[in-house]
């Protein structure tokens, strides 16, 4: 879970070190703090707000006994957003973050990323919007697990700040767990010499050193 996010950051950092002048990662929410839980007992919407986020679940189909819930575990180092629907149940889950503020370089190449820890045998759909503007939508196949998903995003949109919203829907009975998500960015730099050019330069320096040693011995 968190390890793959860290690995993604290291890989991006290594690539950026080779091809870009600057790089960074902004974690929007890792679900490691401010635990929350909403449990529907009947059709309709239930919401819970914390200092970090607003979590809501709209139960649109039910079957007694109702087992639909959405929970932010808030466990340090291993927190997740865990959503469960019982047999015959279906819900629309929304998570929103208000007053977000980014300060990315205007020429940054920005990627939004999040990790799906697990999903059950039902297909699901995720969508992200910022101030009502669509950033990304995707159909998630059934039984997806330990998969990091990323997409390009305009840094100008992020720098404008505002309210980010994640909405998750699915086929009746769907379950899903989501891990940390955020934004990684890098800025272009001057072109980097190709490996062949570097090798030729190294060989030239070695040859120059040998020539100097021979001259000193004479």
CSV table of C-alpha atoms in Angstrom, one decimal:
chain,number,residue,atom,x,y,z
A,1,UNK,CA,0.0,0.0,0.0
A,2,UNK,CA,2.1,2.9,1.3
A,3,UNK,CA,5.2,1.1,0.0
A,4,UNK,CA,4.1,1.2,-3.6
A,5,UNK,CA,3.4,4.9,-3.3
A,6,UNK,CA,6.9,5.5,-1.9
A,7,UNK,CA,8.3,3.3,-4.7
A,8,UNK,CA,6.4,5.4,-7.2
A,9,UNK,CA,7.8,8.6,-5.7
A,10,UNK,CA,11.4,7.2,-5.7
A,11,UNK,CA,11.0,6.1,-9.3
A,12,UNK,CA,9.7,9.5,-10.3
A,13,UNK,CA,12.5,11.2,-8.4
A,14,UNK,CA,15.1,9.1,-10.1
A,15,UNK,CA,13.7,9.9,-13.5
A,16,UNK,CA,13.4,13.5,-12.6
A,17,UNK,CA,17.0,13.6,-11.4
A,18,UNK,CA,18.1,12.4,-14.8
A,19,UNK,CA,15.8,14.5,-17.0
A,20,UNK,CA,14.4,17.4,-14.9
A,21,UNK,CA,15.7,20.3,-12.8
A,22,UNK,CA,13.2,19.9,-9.9
A,23,UNK,CA,10.7,17.4,-8.6
A,24,UNK,CA,8.2,17.1,-5.7
A,25,UNK,CA,5.3,15.2,-4.3
A,26,UNK,CA,2.3,16.6,-2.5
A,27,UNK,CA,0.2,14.0,-0.5
A,28,UNK,CA,-3.4,15.3,-0.4
A,29,UNK,CA,-4.7,12.5,1.9
A,30,UNK,CA,-3.2,9.3,3.1
A,31,UNK,CA,-6.1,8.4,5.3
A,32,UNK,CA,-3.7,8.0,8.2
A,33,UNK,CA,-5.4,10.5,10.5
A,34,UNK,CA,-8.9,11.8,11.4
A,35,UNK,CA,-10.8,8.5,11.3
A,36,UNK,CA,-14.4,8.7,10.1
A,37,UNK,CA,-17.2,6.3,9.4
A,38,UNK,CA,-20.7,6.6,7.9
A,39,UNK,CA,-23.1,3.7,8.0
A,40,UNK,CA,-26.4,3.7,6.1
A,41,UNK,CA,-29.4,2.0,7.8
A,42,UNK,CA,-31.9,3.2,5.1
A,43,UNK,CA,-32.0,4.8,1.7
A,44,UNK,CA,-30.5,8.3,1.6
A,45,UNK,CA,-27.3,10.2,2.3
A,46,UNK,CA,-25.3,10.3,5.5
A,47,UNK,CA,-22.3,12.6,5.8
A,48,UNK,CA,-19.4,13.1,8.2
A,49,UNK,CA,-16.9,16.1,8.3
A,50,UNK,CA,-13.5,16.4,9.8
A,51,UNK,CA,-10.7,18.9,9.7
A,52,UNK,CA,-9.3,17.2,6.6
A,53,UNK,CA,-12.3,15.9,4.6
A,54,UNK,CA,-16.0,15.4,4.2
A,55,UNK,CA,-17.2,11.8,3.7
A,56,UNK,CA,-20.7,10.9,2.5
A,57,UNK,CA,-22.5,7.9,1.4
A,58,UNK,CA,-25.8,7.9,-0.6
A,59,UNK,CA,-27.5,4.5,-0.3
A,60,UNK,CA,-29.6,4.1,-3.5
A,61,UNK,CA,-30.5,0.4,-3.1
A,62,UNK,CA,-30.8,-1.7,0.0
A,63,UNK,CA,-31.6,-5.1,1.3
A,64,UNK,CA,-32.3,-6.0,5.0
A,65,UNK,CA,-30.1,-6.1,7.0
A,66,UNK,CA,-28.3,-3.1,5.6
A,67,UNK,CA,-24.5,-3.4,5.8
A,68,UNK,CA,-23.4,-0.4,3.6
A,69,UNK,CA,-20.6,1.7,5.1
A,70,UNK,CA,-17.7,4.0,4.2
A,71,UNK,CA,-14.8,4.3,6.7
A,72,UNK,CA,-11.6,6.2,6.9
A,73,UNK,CA,-9.6,4.0,9.3
A,74,UNK,CA,-7.1,6.7,10.3
A,75,UNK,CA,-4.4,4.2,11.3
A,76,UNK,CA,-1.0,5.8,11.3
A,77,UNK,CA,1.1,4.4,8.5
A,78,UNK,CA,-1.6,2.1,7.1
A,79,UNK,CA,-4.8,4.1,6.9
A,80,UNK,CA,-7.2,3.5,4.0
A,81,UNK,CA,-10.7,4.5,2.7
A,82,UNK,CA,-12.7,1.3,3.1
A,83,UNK,CA,-16.1,1.0,1.4
A,84,UNK,CA,-18.5,-1.9,1.8
A,85,UNK,CA,-21.9,-2.7,0.4
A,86,UNK,CA,-23.9,-5.8,1.3
A,87,UNK,CA,-25.7,-8.1,-1.1
A,88,UNK,CA,-28.4,-6.2,-3.0
A,89,UNK,CA,-27.0,-2.8,-1.8
A,90,UNK,CA,-25.6,0.0,-3.8
A,91,UNK,CA,-24.2,3.3,-2.8
A,92,UNK,CA,-22.6,6.5,-4.2
A,93,UNK,CA,-19.6,7.5,-2.0
A,94,UNK,CA,-18.2,11.1,-2.1
A,95,UNK,CA,-15.1,12.4,-0.5
A,96,UNK,CA,-14.3,16.1,-0.7
A,97,UNK,CA,-11.4,18.3,0.4
A,98,UNK,CA,-12.0,22.0,0.7
A,99,UNK,CA,-9.6,25.0,0.5
A,100,UNK,CA,-6.8,23.0,-1.2
A,101,UNK,CA,-3.9,25.2,-2.1
A,102,UNK,CA,-1.0,24.2,-4.4
A,103,UNK,CA,2.0,26.2,-5.5
A,104,UNK,CA,3.4,24.2,-8.4
A,105,UNK,CA,5.9,25.8,-10.9
A,106,UNK,CA,4.0,27.1,-13.9
A,107,UNK,CA,6.0,24.9,-16.2
A,108,UNK,CA,5.7,21.8,-14.1
A,109,UNK,CA,4.6,18.4,-15.5
A,110,UNK,CA,2.1,17.2,-12.9
A,111,UNK,CA,0.6,13.8,-12.4
A,112,UNK,CA,-2.2,12.9,-10.0
A,113,UNK,CA,-1.9,9.4,-8.5
A,114,UNK,CA,-3.9,7.1,-6.2
A,115,UNK,CA,-3.8,3.5,-5.2
A,116,UNK,CA,-6.5,0.9,-5.2
A,117,UNK,CA,-5.7,-1.5,-2.4
A,118,UNK,CA,-8.5,-3.9,-3.3
A,119,UNK,CA,-11.9,-4.3,-4.9
A,120,UNK,CA,-14.4,-7.2,-5.1
A,121,UNK,CA,-15.9,-9.0,-8.0
A,122,UNK,CA,-18.0,-5.9,-9.1
A,123,UNK,CA,-16.8,-3.3,-11.5
A,124,UNK,CA,-16.6,0.3,-10.2
A,125,UNK,CA,-16.2,3.8,-11.5
A,126,UNK,CA,-14.2,6.7,-10.0
A,127,UNK,CA,-14.2,10.4,-11.0
A,128,UNK,CA,-12.3,13.4,-9.7
A,129,UNK,CA,-13.4,17.0,-10.1
A,130,UNK,CA,-11.9,20.3,-8.9
A,131,UNK,CA,-14.3,23.1,-8.4
A,132,UNK,CA,-16.7,21.2,-10.6
A,133,UNK,CA,-14.2,20.8,-13.5
A,134,UNK,CA,-13.6,17.1,-14.4
A,135,UNK,CA,-10.0,16.0,-13.9
A,136,UNK,CA,-10.3,12.3,-14.5
A,137,UNK,CA,-12.8,9.4,-14.8
A,138,UNK,CA,-12.1,5.7,-15.1
A,139,UNK,CA,-13.9,2.4,-15.0
A,140,UNK,CA,-12.1,0.1,-12.6
A,141,UNK,CA,-12.3,-3.6,-13.5
A,142,UNK,CA,-13.6,-6.2,-10.9
A,143,UNK,CA,-11.0,-7.7,-8.6
A,144,UNK,CA,-8.5,-4.9,-9.0
A,145,UNK,CA,-5.8,-4.9,-6.2
A,146,UNK,CA,-2.6,-3.2,-5.4
A,147,UNK,CA,-2.7,-1.0,-8.5
A,148,UNK,CA,-1.5,2.6,-8.6
A,149,UNK,CA,-3.3,4.8,-11.1
A,150,UNK,CA,-2.0,8.1,-12.4
A,151,UNK,CA,-3.1,10.8,-14.8
A,152,UNK,CA,-1.8,14.1,-16.1
A,153,UNK,CA,-3.3,17.3,-14.7
A,154,UNK,CA,-2.8,20.9,-15.6
A,155,UNK,CA,-0.8,22.6,-12.8
A,156,UNK,CA,-2.7,25.8,-13.5
A,157,UNK,CA,-5.9,24.1,-12.3
A,158,UNK,CA,-4.3,22.9,-9.2
A,159,UNK,CA,-2.7,26.2,-8.4
A,160,UNK,CA,-6.1,27.8,-8.6
A,161,UNK,CA,-7.0,25.8,-5.5
A,162,UNK,CA,-10.5,25.1,-4.3
A,163,UNK,CA,-12.5,22.0,-3.6
A,164,UNK,CA,-11.5,18.5,-4.8
A,165,UNK,CA,-14.1,15.8,-5.0
A,166,UNK,CA,-13.8,12.1,-5.5
A,167,UNK,CA,-16.9,10.1,-6.3
A,168,UNK,CA,-17.0,6.3,-6.4
A,169,UNK,CA,-19.9,4.2,-7.8
A,170,UNK,CA,-20.2,0.6,-8.8
A,171,UNK,CA,-22.4,-2.4,-9.6
A,172,UNK,CA,-24.7,-3.6,-6.8
A,173,UNK,CA,-22.8,-5.0,-3.9
A,174,UNK,CA,-19.5,-3.3,-4.7
A,175,UNK,CA,-16.6,-3.0,-2.2
A,176,UNK,CA,-13.4,-1.0,-2.6
A,177,UNK,CA,-10.4,0.1,-0.5
A,178,UNK,CA,-8.3,3.1,-1.6
A,179,UNK,CA,-4.9,4.2,-0.2
A,180,UNK,CA,-3.0,7.5,-0.3
A,181,UNK,CA,-3.3,9.8,-3.2
A,182,UNK,CA,-1.7,13.1,-4.3
A,183,UNK,CA,0.3,14.9,-6.9
A,184,UNK,CA,3.8,14.4,-8.2
A,185,UNK,CA,5.5,17.0,-10.3
A,186,UNK,CA,8.7,17.8,-12.1
A,187,UNK,CA,10.1,20.7,-14.2
A,188,UNK,CA,11.9,20.4,-17.5
A,189,UNK,CA,15.6,21.2,-17.6
A,190,UNK,CA,18.2,21.6,-20.2
A,191,UNK,CA,18.8,18.5,-22.4
A,192,UNK,CA,20.8,15.8,-20.7
A,193,UNK,CA,23.7,14.2,-22.7
A,194,UNK,CA,22.9,10.8,-24.1
A,195,UNK,CA,24.7,7.8,-22.6
A,196,UNK,CA,26.8,7.5,-25.7
A,197,UNK,CA,27.9,11.1,-25.4
A,198,UNK,CA,28.7,10.6,-21.7
A,199,UNK,CA,30.8,7.5,-22.5
A,200,UNK,CA,32.7,9.3,-25.2
A,201,UNK,CA,33.4,12.2,-22.8
A,202,UNK,CA,34.6,9.8,-20.1
A,203,UNK,CA,36.8,7.9,-22.5
A,204,UNK,CA,38.3,11.2,-23.7
A,205,UNK,CA,39.0,12.3,-20.1
A,206,UNK,CA,40.7,9.0,-19.4
A,207,UNK,CA,42.8,9.3,-22.5
A,208,UNK,CA,43.8,12.9,-21.7
A,209,UNK,CA,44.9,11.8,-18.2
A,210,UNK,CA,47.0,9.0,-19.6
A,211,UNK,CA,48.6,11.4,-22.1
A,212,UNK,CA,49.5,13.8,-19.3
A,213,UNK,CA,51.1,11.0,-17.2
A,214,UNK,CA,53.3,10.0,-20.1
A,215,UNK,CA,54.4,13.6,-20.6
A,216,UNK,CA,55.2,13.9,-16.9
A,217,UNK,CA,57.4,10.7,-17.1
A,218,UNK,CA,59.5,12.0,-20.0
